[in-house]
PDB file of C-alpha atoms in Angstrom:
ATOM      1  CA  MET A   9     -48.770  22.336 -14.348  1.00  0.00           C
ATOM      2  CA  LEU A  10     -46.787  25.297 -12.988  1.00  0.00           C
ATOM      3  CA  SER A  11     -47.224  24.181  -9.368  1.00  0.00           C
ATOM      4  CA  HIS A  12     -45.901  20.721 -10.289  1.00  0.00           C
ATOM      5  CA  PHE A  13     -42.798  22.346 -11.823  1.00  0.00           C
ATOM      6  CA  PHE A  14     -42.089  24.343  -8.633  1.00  0.00           C
ATOM      7  CA  ARG A  15     -42.550  21.262  -6.434  1.00  0.00           C
ATOM      8  CA  ARG A  16     -39.942  19.411  -8.543  1.00  0.00           C
ATOM      9  CA  LEU A  17     -37.601  22.415  -8.356  1.00  0.00           C
ATOM     10  CA  ASN A  18     -37.903  22.563  -4.562  1.00  0.00           C
ATOM     11  CA  ARG A  19     -37.214  18.831  -4.259  1.00  0.00           C
ATOM     12  CA  ALA A  20     -34.086  19.194  -6.407  1.00  0.00           C
ATOM     13  CA  LYS A  21     -32.843  22.079  -4.226  1.00  0.00           C
ATOM     14  CA  THR A  22     -33.468  19.999  -1.100  1.00  0.00           C
ATOM     15  CA  ARG A  23     -31.484  17.057  -2.506  1.00  0.00           C
ATOM     16  CA  ARG A  24     -28.567  19.347  -3.423  1.00  0.00           C
ATOM     17  CA  PHE A  25     -28.629  20.899   0.058  1.00  0.00           C
ATOM     18  CA  ARG A  26     -28.622  17.505   1.758  1.00  0.00           C
ATOM     19  CA  SER A  27     -25.789  16.317  -0.481  1.00  0.00           C
ATOM     20  CA  THR A  28     -23.741  19.405   0.365  1.00  0.00           C
ATOM     21  CA  ILE A  29     -24.302  18.896   4.087  1.00  0.00           C
ATOM     22  CA  ALA A  30     -23.336  15.205   3.831  1.00  0.00           C
ATOM     23  CA  LEU A  31     -20.102  15.995   1.989  1.00  0.00           C
ATOM     24  CA  ALA A  32     -19.233  18.690   4.514  1.00  0.00           C
ATOM     25  CA  ALA A  33     -19.854  16.270   7.377  1.00  0.00           C
ATOM     26  CA  ILE A  34     -17.623  13.634   5.827  1.00  0.00           C
ATOM     27  CA  ALA A  35     -14.845  16.172   5.289  1.00  0.00           C
ATOM     28  CA  PHE A  36     -15.167  17.358   8.892  1.00  0.00           C
ATOM     29  CA  LEU A  37     -14.950  13.822  10.265  1.00  0.00           C
ATOM     30  CA  MET A  38     -11.926  13.013   8.117  1.00  0.00           C
ATOM     31  CA  CYS A  39     -10.105  16.176   9.108  1.00  0.00           C
ATOM     32  CA  CYS A  40     -11.213  16.733  12.664  1.00  0.00           C
ATOM     33  CA  GLY A  41     -13.232  13.837  14.043  1.00  0.00           C
ATOM     34  CA  THR A  42     -11.028  10.794  13.631  1.00  0.00           C
ATOM     35  CA  ALA A  43      -7.371  11.570  12.960  1.00  0.00           C
ATOM     36  CA  PHE A  44      -4.878  14.332  12.263  1.00  0.00           C
ATOM     37  CA  ALA A  45      -2.145  13.919   9.670  1.00  0.00           C
ATOM     38  CA  ASP A  46       1.459  14.715  10.554  1.00  0.00           C
ATOM     39  CA  ASP A  47       3.761  16.392   8.057  1.00  0.00           C
ATOM     40  CA  TRP A  48       5.291  14.360   5.241  1.00  0.00           C
ATOM     41  CA  VAL A  49       8.764  13.017   6.048  1.00  0.00           C
ATOM     42  CA  PRO A  50      11.160  11.153   3.729  1.00  0.00           C
ATOM     43  CA  LEU A  51      11.713   7.444   4.380  1.00  0.00           C
ATOM     44  CA  PHE A  52      14.456   7.362   1.768  1.00  0.00           C
ATOM     45  CA  ASP A  53      16.400  10.449   0.730  1.00  0.00           C
ATOM     46  CA  GLY A  54      18.407   8.921  -2.125  1.00  0.00           C
ATOM     47  CA  ARG A  55      21.688   9.292  -0.254  1.00  0.00           C
ATOM     48  CA  SER A  56      21.759   6.453   2.287  1.00  0.00           C
ATOM     49  CA  LEU A  57      19.837   3.447   3.637  1.00  0.00           C
ATOM     50  CA  ASP A  58      19.679   4.889   7.144  1.00  0.00           C
ATOM     51  CA  GLY A  59      16.554   3.671   8.917  1.00  0.00           C
ATOM     52  CA  TRP A  60      16.348   0.478   6.842  1.00  0.00           C
ATOM     53  CA  LYS A  61      17.416  -3.071   7.724  1.00  0.00           C
ATOM     54  CA  PRO A  62      17.728  -6.209   5.546  1.00  0.00           C
ATOM     55  CA  SER A  63      15.851  -9.357   6.522  1.00  0.00           C
ATOM     56  CA  ARG A  64      18.181 -12.231   7.426  1.00  0.00           C
ATOM     57  CA  ASP A  65      21.085  -9.836   6.758  1.00  0.00           C
ATOM     58  CA  ASN A  66      20.572 -10.338   3.016  1.00  0.00           C
ATOM     59  CA  THR A  67      22.632  -8.387   0.492  1.00  0.00           C
ATOM     60  CA  GLN A  68      19.942  -8.226  -2.202  1.00  0.00           C
ATOM     61  CA  PHE A  69      19.208  -4.515  -1.706  1.00  0.00           C
ATOM     62  CA  ALA A  70      21.661  -1.748  -2.551  1.00  0.00           C
ATOM     63  CA  LEU A  71      21.787   1.988  -3.038  1.00  0.00           C
ATOM     64  CA  THR A  72      22.401   2.501  -6.774  1.00  0.00           C
ATOM     65  CA  ASP A  73      22.404   5.910  -8.472  1.00  0.00           C
ATOM     66  CA  GLY A  74      20.120   7.391  -5.833  1.00  0.00           C
ATOM     67  CA  VAL A  75      17.546   4.582  -5.827  1.00  0.00           C
ATOM     68  CA  ILE A  76      17.044   1.392  -3.816  1.00  0.00           C
ATOM     69  CA  THR A  77      17.540  -1.573  -6.132  1.00  0.00           C
ATOM     70  CA  GLY A  78      16.531  -5.104  -5.182  1.00  0.00           C
ATOM     71  CA  THR A  79      18.193  -8.005  -6.986  1.00  0.00           C
ATOM     72  CA  SER A  80      16.574 -11.428  -7.216  1.00  0.00           C
ATOM     73  CA  SER A  81      17.943 -14.684  -5.851  1.00  0.00           C
ATOM     74  CA  GLY A  82      16.520 -18.109  -5.136  1.00  0.00           C
ATOM     75  CA  GLN A  83      14.811 -16.802  -1.980  1.00  0.00           C
ATOM     76  CA  THR A  84      12.422 -13.976  -1.143  1.00  0.00           C
ATOM     77  CA  HIS A  85      14.096 -11.125   0.735  1.00  0.00           C
ATOM     78  CA  PHE A  86      13.031  -7.847   2.302  1.00  0.00           C
ATOM     79  CA  LEU A  87      14.431  -4.471   3.271  1.00  0.00           C
ATOM     80  CA  HIS A  88      12.381  -3.134   6.187  1.00  0.00           C
ATOM     81  CA  THR A  89      12.149   0.018   8.243  1.00  0.00           C
ATOM     82  CA  ALA A  90      13.634   0.132  11.717  1.00  0.00           C
ATOM     83  CA  GLU A  91      10.515   1.988  12.889  1.00  0.00           C
ATOM     84  CA  THR A  92       6.979   0.591  13.081  1.00  0.00           C
ATOM     85  CA  TYR A  93       3.864   2.360  11.821  1.00  0.00           C
ATOM     86  CA  GLY A  94       0.135   2.138  12.563  1.00  0.00           C
ATOM     87  CA  ASP A  95      -2.082   4.594  10.666  1.00  0.00           C
ATOM     88  CA  PHE A  96      -0.262   6.328   7.824  1.00  0.00           C
ATOM     89  CA  GLU A  97      -0.112   7.373   4.190  1.00  0.00           C
ATOM     90  CA  ILE A  98       2.904   6.438   2.084  1.00  0.00           C
ATOM     91  CA  GLU A  99       3.942   7.397  -1.430  1.00  0.00           C
ATOM     92  CA  MET A 100       6.793   6.121  -3.565  1.00  0.00           C
ATOM     93  CA  GLU A 101       7.879   5.398  -7.102  1.00  0.00           C
ATOM     94  CA  VAL A 102       8.612   1.833  -8.163  1.00  0.00           C
ATOM     95  CA  LYS A 103      10.055   0.318 -11.317  1.00  0.00           C
ATOM     96  CA  LEU A 104       9.901  -3.389 -12.141  1.00  0.00           C
ATOM     97  CA  HIS A 105      12.745  -3.921 -14.589  1.00  0.00           C
ATOM     98  CA  ASP A 106      11.822  -7.534 -15.431  1.00  0.00           C
ATOM     99  CA  THR A 107       8.284  -8.774 -16.011  1.00  0.00           C
ATOM    100  CA  ASP A 108       9.141 -12.262 -14.725  1.00  0.00           C
ATOM    101  CA  LEU A 109       9.862 -10.845 -11.249  1.00  0.00           C
ATOM    102  CA  ASN A 110       7.288 -10.226  -8.526  1.00  0.00           C
ATOM    103  CA  SER A 111       7.673  -7.620  -5.818  1.00  0.00           C
ATOM    104  CA  GLY A 112       5.625  -5.845  -3.198  1.00  0.00           C
ATOM    105  CA  VAL A 113       5.490  -3.363  -0.331  1.00  0.00           C
ATOM    106  CA  GLN A 114       4.759  -4.716   3.127  1.00  0.00           C
ATOM    107  CA  ILE A 115       2.654  -2.573   5.487  1.00  0.00           C
ATOM    108  CA  ARG A 116       2.065  -3.113   9.238  1.00  0.00           C
ATOM    109  CA  THR A 117       4.208  -6.212   8.948  1.00  0.00           C
ATOM    110  CA  ALA A 118       5.613  -8.464  11.690  1.00  0.00           C
ATOM    111  CA  LEU A 119       9.225  -9.623  11.680  1.00  0.00           C
ATOM    112  CA  THR A 120       8.948 -12.728  13.863  1.00  0.00           C
ATOM    113  CA  ARG A 121       6.573 -15.613  14.478  1.00  0.00           C
ATOM    114  CA  ASN A 122       6.302 -18.081  17.352  1.00  0.00           C
ATOM    115  CA  ASN A 123       6.419 -21.805  16.634  1.00  0.00           C
ATOM    116  CA  ALA A 124       4.366 -24.476  18.393  1.00  0.00           C
ATOM    117  CA  LYS A 125       6.777 -24.399  21.334  1.00  0.00           C
ATOM    118  CA  GLY A 126       6.427 -20.667  21.718  1.00  0.00           C
ATOM    119  CA  GLN A 127       9.909 -20.019  20.376  1.00  0.00           C
ATOM    120  CA  SER A 128      10.373 -16.913  18.254  1.00  0.00           C
ATOM    121  CA  ARG A 129      11.902 -17.154  14.781  1.00  0.00           C
ATOM    122  CA  GLU A 130      12.439 -14.610  12.053  1.00  0.00           C
ATOM    123  CA  SER A 131       9.532 -14.540   9.635  1.00  0.00           C
ATOM    124  CA  ILE A 132       8.114 -11.659   7.588  1.00  0.00           C
ATOM    125  CA  HIS A 133       4.324 -11.807   7.619  1.00  0.00           C
ATOM    126  CA  GLY A 134       1.482  -9.340   7.193  1.00  0.00           C
ATOM    127  CA  PRO A 135      -0.340  -7.228   4.592  1.00  0.00           C
ATOM    128  CA  GLN A 136       1.476  -6.604   1.323  1.00  0.00           C
ATOM    129  CA  VAL A 137       0.643  -4.349  -1.614  1.00  0.00           C
ATOM    130  CA  ASP A 138       1.398  -6.519  -4.631  1.00  0.00           C
ATOM    131  CA  ILE A 139       3.658  -5.256  -7.422  1.00  0.00           C
ATOM    132  CA  GLY A 140       3.995  -7.250 -10.624  1.00  0.00           C
ATOM    133  CA  LYS A 141       3.876  -7.121 -14.383  1.00  0.00           C
ATOM    134  CA  SER A 142       1.029  -5.498 -16.258  1.00  0.00           C
ATOM    135  CA  PRO A 143      -1.635  -6.701 -16.737  1.00  0.00           C
ATOM    136  CA  GLY A 144      -1.711  -8.207 -13.266  1.00  0.00           C
ATOM    137  CA  ARG A 145      -2.806  -7.806  -9.666  1.00  0.00           C
ATOM    138  CA  SER A 146      -0.608  -4.853  -8.745  1.00  0.00           C
ATOM    139  CA  GLY A 147      -2.170  -2.726  -6.011  1.00  0.00           C
ATOM    140  CA  HIS A 148      -4.169  -5.553  -4.467  1.00  0.00           C
ATOM    141  CA  ILE A 149      -3.508  -6.682  -0.894  1.00  0.00           C
ATOM    142  CA  PHE A 150      -1.869 -10.051  -0.220  1.00  0.00           C
ATOM    143  CA  ASN A 151      -1.374 -11.640   3.205  1.00  0.00           C
ATOM    144  CA  GLN A 152       2.366 -12.369   3.009  1.00  0.00           C
ATOM    145  CA  GLY A 153       3.458 -15.411   4.997  1.00  0.00           C
ATOM    146  CA  ASN A 154      -0.143 -16.585   5.368  1.00  0.00           C
ATOM    147  CA  GLY A 155      -0.812 -17.708   1.786  1.00  0.00           C
ATOM    148  CA  ALA A 156      -4.012 -15.773   1.084  1.00  0.00           C
ATOM    149  CA  TRP A 157      -5.366 -12.546  -0.377  1.00  0.00           C
ATOM    150  CA  ILE A 158      -6.807  -9.851   1.871  1.00  0.00           C
ATOM    151  CA  THR A 159      -8.488  -8.299  -1.157  1.00  0.00           C
ATOM    152  CA  PRO A 160     -11.804 -10.208  -1.488  1.00  0.00           C
ATOM    153  CA  LYS A 161     -11.939 -12.675  -4.362  1.00  0.00           C
ATOM    154  CA  GLU A 162     -14.736 -10.804  -6.116  1.00  0.00           C
ATOM    155  CA  ASP A 163     -12.611  -7.624  -6.130  1.00  0.00           C
ATOM    156  CA  LEU A 164      -9.361  -9.291  -7.214  1.00  0.00           C
ATOM    157  CA  VAL A 165      -9.533  -7.884 -10.734  1.00  0.00           C
ATOM    158  CA  ARG A 166      -6.453  -7.749 -12.964  1.00  0.00           C
ATOM    159  CA  ASN A 167      -5.491  -4.275 -14.120  1.00  0.00           C
ATOM    160  CA  GLU A 168      -3.044  -2.561 -16.489  1.00  0.00           C
ATOM    161  CA  LEU A 169      -2.182   0.450 -14.311  1.00  0.00           C
ATOM    162  CA  MET A 170       1.479  -0.504 -13.854  1.00  0.00           C
ATOM    163  CA  VAL A 171       3.600   0.464 -16.842  1.00  0.00           C
ATOM    164  CA  ASN A 172       6.192  -2.248 -17.410  1.00  0.00           C
ATOM    165  CA  ASP A 173       9.847  -1.188 -17.136  1.00  0.00           C
ATOM    166  CA  LYS A 174       8.848   2.402 -16.262  1.00  0.00           C
ATOM    167  CA  TRP A 175       8.624   4.382 -13.035  1.00  0.00           C
ATOM    168  CA  ASN A 176       5.165   4.140 -11.454  1.00  0.00           C
ATOM    169  CA  LYS A 177       3.715   6.074  -8.527  1.00  0.00           C
ATOM    170  CA  LEU A 178       2.306   3.982  -5.680  1.00  0.00           C
ATOM    171  CA  ARG A 179       0.151   5.505  -2.929  1.00  0.00           C
ATOM    172  CA  VAL A 180      -1.166   3.612   0.104  1.00  0.00           C
ATOM    173  CA  LEU A 181      -3.507   4.962   2.797  1.00  0.00           C
ATOM    174  CA  VAL A 182      -3.933   2.845   5.946  1.00  0.00           C
ATOM    175  CA  VAL A 183      -6.304   4.027   8.690  1.00  0.00           C
ATOM    176  CA  GLY A 184      -7.799   1.537  11.139  1.00  0.00           C
ATOM    177  CA  PRO A 185      -8.985  -1.623   9.358  1.00  0.00           C
ATOM    178  CA  ARG A 186      -9.241   0.169   6.002  1.00  0.00           C
ATOM    179  CA  ILE A 187      -6.490  -0.097   3.354  1.00  0.00           C
ATOM    180  CA  GLN A 188      -6.647   1.912   0.128  1.00  0.00           C
ATOM    181  CA  THR A 189      -4.167   1.834  -2.756  1.00  0.00           C
ATOM    182  CA  TRP A 190      -3.569   3.844  -5.919  1.00  0.00           C
ATOM    183  CA  ILE A 191      -1.245   3.279  -8.880  1.00  0.00           C
ATOM    184  CA  ASN A 192      -0.446   6.276 -11.048  1.00  0.00           C
ATOM    185  CA  GLY A 193      -3.383   8.150  -9.547  1.00  0.00           C
ATOM    186  CA  LYS A 194      -5.970   5.408 -10.187  1.00  0.00           C
ATOM    187  CA  GLN A 195      -7.483   3.597  -7.215  1.00  0.00           C
ATOM    188  CA  VAL A 196      -7.069  -0.171  -7.102  1.00  0.00           C
ATOM    189  CA  ALA A 197      -7.998  -1.481  -3.654  1.00  0.00           C
ATOM    190  CA  ASP A 198     -10.366  -0.247  -0.970  1.00  0.00           C
ATOM    191  CA  VAL A 199     -10.494  -3.008   1.621  1.00  0.00           C
ATOM    192  CA  THR A 200     -11.799  -3.017   5.179  1.00  0.00           C
ATOM    193  CA  ASP A 201     -10.681  -6.158   7.030  1.00  0.00           C
ATOM    194  CA  ASN A 202     -11.151  -6.207  10.795  1.00  0.00           C
ATOM    195  CA  GLU A 203      -9.487  -9.609  11.167  1.00  0.00           C
ATOM    196  CA  ALA A 204      -6.308  -8.451   9.445  1.00  0.00           C
ATOM    197  CA  TYR A 205      -6.331  -5.255  11.509  1.00  0.00           C
ATOM    198  CA  THR A 206      -6.658  -7.223  14.744  1.00  0.00           C
ATOM    199  CA  LYS A 207      -3.593  -9.298  13.824  1.00  0.00           C
ATOM    200  CA  TYR A 208      -1.612  -6.439  12.284  1.00  0.00           C
ATOM    201  CA  PRO A 209      -2.553  -3.067  13.844  1.00  0.00           C
ATOM    202  CA  SER A 210       1.000  -1.803  13.324  1.00  0.00           C
ATOM    203  CA  GLY A 211       4.344  -3.014  12.059  1.00  0.00           C
ATOM    204  CA  VAL A 212       7.244  -2.268   9.764  1.00  0.00           C
ATOM    205  CA  ILE A 213       7.158  -1.188   6.135  1.00  0.00           C
ATOM    206  CA  ALA A 214       9.244  -3.456   3.902  1.00  0.00           C
ATOM    207  CA  LEU A 215      10.284  -3.617   0.263  1.00  0.00           C
ATOM    208  CA  GLN A 216      10.245  -7.097  -1.270  1.00  0.00           C
ATOM    209  CA  VAL A 217      12.194  -8.821  -3.990  1.00  0.00           C
ATOM    210  CA  HIS A 218      10.546 -12.188  -4.596  1.00  0.00           C
ATOM    211  CA  GLY A 219      12.556 -15.366  -4.886  1.00  0.00           C
ATOM    212  CA  VAL A 220      12.921 -16.841  -8.370  1.00  0.00           C
ATOM    213  CA  LYS A 221      12.832 -20.632  -8.644  1.00  0.00           C
ATOM    214  CA  LYS A 222      13.114 -20.839 -12.418  1.00  0.00           C
ATOM    215  CA  SER A 223      16.546 -19.793 -13.732  1.00  0.00           C
ATOM    216  CA  PRO A 224      17.645 -18.145 -10.453  1.00  0.00           C
ATOM    217  CA  GLU A 225      21.047 -17.451 -11.980  1.00  0.00           C
ATOM    218  CA  LYS A 226      19.394 -14.827 -14.201  1.00  0.00           C
ATOM    219  CA  LEU A 227      19.269 -11.665 -12.106  1.00  0.00           C
ATOM    220  CA  ARG A 228      16.059  -9.646 -12.065  1.00  0.00           C
ATOM    221  CA  HIS A 229      15.683  -6.176 -10.565  1.00  0.00           C
ATOM    222  CA  VAL A 230      13.134  -3.877  -8.940  1.00  0.00           C
ATOM    223  CA  SER A 231      13.847  -0.286  -7.906  1.00  0.00           C
ATOM    224  CA  PHE A 232      12.288   2.175  -5.442  1.00  0.00           C
ATOM    225  CA  ARG A 233      12.727   5.917  -5.003  1.00  0.00           C
ATOM    226  CA  SER A 234      11.066   9.082  -3.623  1.00  0.00           C
ATOM    227  CA  ILE A 235       9.650   7.267  -0.584  1.00  0.00           C
ATOM    228  CA  ARG A 236       7.835   9.515   1.887  1.00  0.00           C
ATOM    229  CA  ILE A 237       5.332   8.945   4.693  1.00  0.00           C
ATOM    230  CA  ARG A 238       3.033  10.813   7.033  1.00  0.00           C
ATOM    231  CA  LYS A 239       1.472   9.384  10.169  1.00  0.00           C
ATOM    232  CA  PHE A 240      -2.112   9.814  11.301  1.00  0.00           C
ATOM    233  CA  GLU A 241      -2.709  10.476  14.983  1.00  0.00           C
ATOM    234  CA  SER A 242      -6.098   9.300  16.273  1.00  0.00           C
ATOM    235  CA  VAL A 243      -8.243  11.700  18.250  1.00  0.00           C
ATOM    236  CA  LYS A 244      -9.068  10.326  21.692  1.00  0.00           C
TER     237      LYS A 244
END
């Protein structure tokens, strides 16, 4: 009876030891074996829109009281970074003022697309972190310009993490083919999509204000603030 107790105790110690070693190995690989994180830098300082460009020269985005505010129209418009990004982590606060407006944050997004004749035209397309009313699909990954979800159908679960008409914290971590998102500290998406990564290994970051077809004369608004980013440099 006593020997059986000690055998169980030794097995439990062995499992704890193996678990500790596994966690240490994962931490080492994240910190030292795959990529190093640069320092955080602001993408928007609340004082100017330097480093940002409007799609199609739209006027739907403006600096208002220290925040970026997007105003709806009959078409979908974007405000995108001048710089492109590959592997990175980004944090920001977002407020959807109207629940009948959809928005999103584009990551690794392309600005042009070639037609059948090989001619380039302006077109925003690539992965997008969805932002909408709660309950909804905020935090899931949509393939903007391609009419499909990157988040697998079985994982496309509606959530109530976004607080309507309040400031919400959005965090996105993009390393290789893996995209992870959090809203107000709660994880939403954890998607690894090699096909999407092959098409969009890097690109701009863009803020979206979705076009409104019903009652476009009624203006809807979405706001962004406290946007910061840090790049990840892969170890060769």
